[in-house]
Amino acid sequence: MPRKKIIAGNWKMNLTPKKAEEFVTDMKAKLDTDKVEVVLCVPYVSLHAVQSVLKGSNIKVGAQNMHYMDKGAYTGEISGEMLADMGIPYAIIGHSERREYFAESDTQVNIKSLKALKTGITPIICIGETLKQRMSERTFCVISKQLSIAVDGMTADDIAKIVIAYEPIWAIGTGKVATPEQAEEVCAAIRKQIGEKFGQGAADAVRILYGGSVTADNANTLFKMPNIDGGLVGGASLQPTFEKVVHFE
């Protein structure tokens, strides 16, 4: 079976609940499709408002992070159990901004991803290299290490459920975009590594996204690559032109 594309918007820390509600009310009909899987990953405070507007559509709502404990004295954190109780099916795990600004380690990404699976939430696991690492030709070494740790303890069945997002850090919010060939080369390497560890069935099933300054202008060429199964879209997901990203063909 062909892998269904995923177009996931990462709103980051943008839009108040009221503005979020207004945005999705305007965009709902434009983004609602069964040809690709559309996911809007919004701030915690907007989850309910956005979810309410999108009820009855094909558009799914995701969180941008989650804690690895079910409950406890973790002030300011949100558990997977809480998200699952709301009916939130996706959570971004290990975004480069979480890694950089909040010191999240590869091990924490792994623990969170395992907890997400246990809770019934699909983790969108982010991996990617810095510009310095790419320029020093360490891209594949960095990606391989991040991926290996992220999926440690998972089974082939788990791998078929997760989503991996390759986001070169040098392309996030910079306007710089990996060429389709560069993005495809890394995504193909990710799929190959999955196959070597978990078998070809898991490699064929796992969906791998590209993220990093994706826009309506470059989505078509990126998403048509054989090992790129859609995108994790930042700034462009907050614009009316996100419709063109979703309907990239």
Short mmCIF file of C-alpha atoms in Angstrom, two decimals:
data_model
loop_
_atom_site.label_atom_id
_atom_site.label_comp_id
_atom_site.label_asym_id
_atom_site.label_seq_id
_atom_site.Cartn_x
_atom_site.Cartn_y
_atom_site.Cartn_z
CA MET A 1 0.00 0.00 0.00
CA PRO A 2 1.35 3.47 -0.83
CA ARG A 3 2.15 5.63 2.16
CA LYS A 4 -0.38 8.42 2.67
CA LYS A 5 1.27 11.82 2.70
CA ILE A 6 1.15 13.92 5.87
CA ILE A 7 1.18 17.69 5.81
CA ALA A 8 1.68 18.82 9.42
CA GLY A 9 1.62 22.47 10.40
CA ASN A 10 3.70 23.50 13.41
CA TRP A 11 2.33 26.79 14.68
CA LYS A 12 4.99 27.09 17.38
CA MET A 13 4.19 29.88 19.90
CA ASN A 14 1.80 31.82 17.67
CA LEU A 15 -1.87 32.87 17.69
CA THR A 16 -4.05 33.31 20.75
CA PRO A 17 -6.95 30.85 21.12
CA LYS A 18 -9.33 33.42 19.65
CA LYS A 19 -7.13 34.10 16.63
CA ALA A 20 -6.49 30.38 16.21
CA GLU A 21 -10.22 29.75 16.13
CA GLU A 22 -10.68 32.48 13.55
CA PHE A 23 -7.88 31.14 11.38
CA VAL A 24 -9.12 27.54 11.27
CA THR A 25 -12.71 28.68 10.77
CA ASP A 26 -11.56 30.48 7.63
CA MET A 27 -9.24 27.68 6.48
CA LYS A 28 -11.27 24.60 7.38
CA ALA A 29 -12.94 24.03 4.01
CA LYS A 30 -9.71 24.86 2.17
CA LEU A 31 -7.62 22.33 4.08
CA ASP A 32 -10.17 19.53 4.42
CA THR A 33 -9.14 16.67 2.13
CA ASP A 34 -8.82 12.91 2.21
CA LYS A 35 -5.99 12.82 -0.32
CA VAL A 36 -3.38 13.68 2.32
CA GLU A 37 -3.45 13.66 6.11
CA VAL A 38 -3.52 17.22 7.43
CA VAL A 39 -2.42 17.83 11.02
CA LEU A 40 -2.33 21.19 12.81
CA CYS A 41 0.04 21.18 15.78
CA VAL A 42 -1.06 24.16 17.85
CA PRO A 43 -0.18 25.60 21.29
CA TYR A 44 -1.72 23.77 24.24
CA VAL A 45 -4.06 26.66 25.06
CA SER A 46 -5.58 26.49 21.57
CA LEU A 47 -6.03 22.72 21.31
CA HIS A 48 -9.65 22.69 22.44
CA ALA A 49 -10.71 25.71 20.38
CA VAL A 50 -9.13 24.38 17.19
CA GLN A 51 -10.38 20.87 17.83
CA SER A 52 -13.95 22.16 18.25
CA VAL A 53 -13.88 24.06 14.95
CA LEU A 54 -12.43 21.11 13.05
CA LYS A 55 -14.87 18.55 14.42
CA GLY A 56 -16.38 16.55 11.59
CA SER A 57 -13.55 17.31 9.16
CA ASN A 58 -10.60 15.17 8.08
CA ILE A 59 -8.15 17.62 9.67
CA LYS A 60 -6.41 16.36 12.79
CA VAL A 61 -5.03 18.35 15.71
CA GLY A 62 -1.66 17.70 17.32
CA ALA A 63 0.40 18.99 20.25
CA GLN A 64 3.89 20.44 19.95
CA ASN A 65 5.36 18.54 22.89
CA MET A 66 4.44 16.25 25.79
CA HIS A 67 5.96 15.04 29.04
CA TYR A 68 7.06 11.44 29.53
CA MET A 69 5.28 11.02 32.88
CA ASP A 70 1.55 10.43 33.24
CA LYS A 71 1.21 12.78 36.21
CA GLY A 72 3.16 14.27 39.08
CA ALA A 73 4.96 17.37 40.35
CA TYR A 74 6.05 18.67 36.95
CA THR A 75 4.82 22.25 37.00
CA GLY A 76 3.97 23.61 33.57
CA GLU A 77 4.08 20.25 31.81
CA ILE A 78 1.37 18.35 29.91
CA SER A 79 1.22 14.56 29.86
CA GLY A 80 0.39 12.23 27.02
CA GLU A 81 -2.45 10.90 29.13
CA MET A 82 -3.98 14.39 29.22
CA LEU A 83 -3.63 14.78 25.46
CA ALA A 84 -5.06 11.33 24.80
CA ASP A 85 -8.04 12.11 27.01
CA MET A 86 -8.72 15.12 24.77
CA GLY A 87 -8.53 12.92 21.69
CA ILE A 88 -5.29 14.46 20.40
CA PRO A 89 -3.70 11.90 18.04
CA TYR A 90 -0.30 13.48 17.33
CA ALA A 91 2.54 15.15 19.23
CA ILE A 92 5.76 16.63 17.91
CA ILE A 93 8.72 15.19 19.81
CA GLY A 94 12.27 16.53 19.85
CA HIS A 95 11.92 19.57 17.63
CA SER A 96 15.28 21.32 17.25
CA GLU A 97 13.96 24.33 19.17
CA ARG A 98 13.11 22.06 22.12
CA ARG A 99 16.57 20.55 21.90
CA GLU A 100 18.32 23.92 21.68
CA TYR A 101 16.30 26.15 24.02
CA PHE A 102 15.19 23.54 26.56
CA ALA A 103 18.20 21.20 26.45
CA GLU A 104 16.20 18.13 25.43
CA SER A 105 18.54 15.23 24.79
CA ASP A 106 18.31 12.32 22.37
CA THR A 107 17.49 10.11 25.35
CA GLN A 108 14.60 12.34 26.39
CA VAL A 109 13.28 12.24 22.83
CA ASN A 110 13.34 8.46 23.03
CA ILE A 111 11.55 8.31 26.38
CA LYS A 112 8.88 10.75 25.22
CA SER A 113 8.37 8.84 21.96
CA LEU A 114 7.95 5.53 23.78
CA LYS A 115 5.46 7.14 26.16
CA ALA A 116 3.53 8.65 23.25
CA LEU A 117 3.16 5.22 21.65
CA LYS A 118 2.09 3.68 24.94
CA THR A 119 -0.52 6.43 25.33
CA GLY A 120 -1.89 5.92 21.82
CA ILE A 121 -0.40 9.12 20.43
CA THR A 122 1.62 9.14 17.22
CA PRO A 123 4.96 10.86 17.81
CA ILE A 124 6.35 13.06 15.04
CA ILE A 125 10.01 12.58 15.89
CA CYS A 126 12.29 15.38 14.68
CA ILE A 127 15.92 14.91 13.74
CA GLY A 128 18.32 17.18 11.88
CA GLU A 129 21.81 18.58 11.61
CA THR A 130 23.23 22.09 12.04
CA LEU A 131 24.87 24.04 9.24
CA LYS A 132 28.28 23.45 10.84
CA GLN A 133 27.66 19.71 10.89
CA ARG A 134 26.59 19.70 7.25
CA MET A 135 29.56 21.78 6.16
CA SER A 136 31.89 19.39 7.97
CA GLU A 137 30.21 16.46 6.16
CA ARG A 138 28.79 14.97 9.37
CA THR A 139 25.14 15.01 8.31
CA PHE A 140 24.67 11.26 8.02
CA CYS A 141 26.62 10.54 11.20
CA VAL A 142 24.48 13.00 13.19
CA ILE A 143 21.20 11.80 11.70
CA SER A 144 22.08 8.15 12.23
CA LYS A 145 22.90 8.71 15.91
CA GLN A 146 19.76 10.76 16.59
CA LEU A 147 17.57 8.19 14.85
CA SER A 148 19.19 5.21 16.55
CA ILE A 149 18.61 6.64 20.02
CA ALA A 150 15.10 7.92 19.22
CA VAL A 151 13.79 4.49 18.21
CA ASP A 152 15.64 2.46 20.83
CA GLY A 153 13.28 -0.02 22.48
CA MET A 154 10.71 0.12 19.71
CA THR A 155 9.40 -2.83 17.72
CA ALA A 156 8.77 -3.09 14.00
CA ASP A 157 5.08 -2.56 14.71
CA ASP A 158 5.92 0.62 16.62
CA ILE A 159 8.02 1.91 13.74
CA ALA A 160 5.09 1.50 11.35
CA LYS A 161 3.08 3.85 13.60
CA ILE A 162 5.56 6.66 14.13
CA VAL A 163 6.38 9.61 11.88
CA ILE A 164 9.94 10.85 11.42
CA ALA A 165 10.58 14.45 10.41
CA TYR A 166 13.94 15.32 8.90
CA GLU A 167 14.46 19.00 9.64
CA PRO A 168 17.90 20.38 8.83
CA ILE A 169 18.35 23.02 11.52
CA TRP A 170 20.01 25.40 9.07
CA ALA A 171 16.80 25.49 7.02
CA ILE A 172 14.27 26.11 9.83
CA GLY A 173 12.83 29.60 9.60
CA THR A 174 15.82 30.86 7.64
CA GLY A 175 14.37 30.85 4.16
CA LYS A 176 17.09 28.39 3.17
CA VAL A 177 15.73 25.11 1.88
CA ALA A 178 17.49 21.83 1.32
CA THR A 179 17.30 21.01 -2.36
CA PRO A 180 14.88 18.19 -3.20
CA GLU A 181 17.92 16.04 -3.89
CA GLN A 182 19.56 16.84 -0.53
CA ALA A 183 16.33 16.19 1.36
CA GLU A 184 15.67 12.96 -0.54
CA GLU A 185 19.21 11.71 0.10
CA VAL A 186 18.83 12.05 3.87
CA CYS A 187 15.27 10.67 3.96
CA ALA A 188 16.40 7.68 1.90
CA ALA A 189 19.24 7.09 4.38
CA ILE A 190 16.75 7.23 7.27
CA ARG A 191 14.54 4.64 5.57
CA LYS A 192 17.54 2.43 4.87
CA GLN A 193 18.63 2.55 8.52
CA ILE A 194 15.11 1.65 9.64
CA GLY A 195 15.11 -1.28 7.24
CA GLU A 196 18.44 -2.58 8.50
CA LYS A 197 17.25 -2.52 12.12
CA PHE A 198 13.55 -3.37 11.86
CA GLY A 199 13.10 -5.03 8.47
CA GLN A 200 11.89 -3.93 5.07
CA GLY A 201 8.23 -4.00 6.08
CA ALA A 202 8.80 -1.37 8.75
CA ALA A 203 10.94 0.70 6.38
CA ASP A 204 8.22 0.64 3.74
CA ALA A 205 5.55 1.62 6.27
CA VAL A 206 7.20 4.45 8.22
CA ARG A 207 6.38 7.93 7.01
CA ILE A 208 9.27 10.38 6.72
CA LEU A 209 8.63 14.11 6.41
CA TYR A 210 10.83 16.99 5.38
CA GLY A 211 10.72 20.27 7.30
CA GLY A 212 12.63 23.50 6.88
CA SER A 213 11.24 26.59 5.12
CA VAL A 214 8.62 24.61 3.21
CA THR A 215 6.37 26.92 1.18
CA ALA A 216 3.74 26.74 -1.52
CA ASP A 217 6.51 27.33 -4.05
CA ASN A 218 8.70 24.34 -3.16
CA ALA A 219 6.24 21.83 -1.67
CA ASN A 220 5.48 20.09 -4.95
CA THR A 221 9.07 19.27 -5.85
CA LEU A 222 9.95 18.22 -2.29
CA PHE A 223 6.91 16.02 -1.68
CA LYS A 224 7.21 14.24 -5.02
CA MET A 225 10.51 12.68 -3.98
CA PRO A 226 10.11 8.91 -3.43
CA ASN A 227 11.23 8.87 0.22
CA ILE A 228 9.59 12.13 1.33
CA ASP A 229 6.09 11.48 2.60
CA GLY A 230 5.05 15.07 3.22
CA GLY A 231 6.22 17.93 5.38
CA LEU A 232 6.41 19.49 8.82
CA VAL A 233 5.62 23.09 7.94
CA GLY A 234 6.36 26.04 10.19
CA GLY A 235 5.67 29.64 9.21
CA ALA A 236 3.81 28.78 6.03
CA SER A 237 1.18 26.86 8.03
CA LEU A 238 0.03 30.17 9.53
CA GLN A 239 -0.59 31.74 6.13
CA PRO A 240 -3.54 31.43 3.73
CA THR A 241 -1.09 29.93 1.23
CA PHE A 242 -0.92 26.82 3.43
CA GLU A 243 -3.83 25.66 1.29
CA LYS A 244 -1.42 25.40 -1.65
CA VAL A 245 1.04 23.37 0.43
CA VAL A 246 -1.71 20.90 1.34
CA HIS A 247 -2.91 20.69 -2.27
CA PHE A 248 0.63 20.53 -3.62
CA GLU A 249 -0.12 18.43 -6.68
#
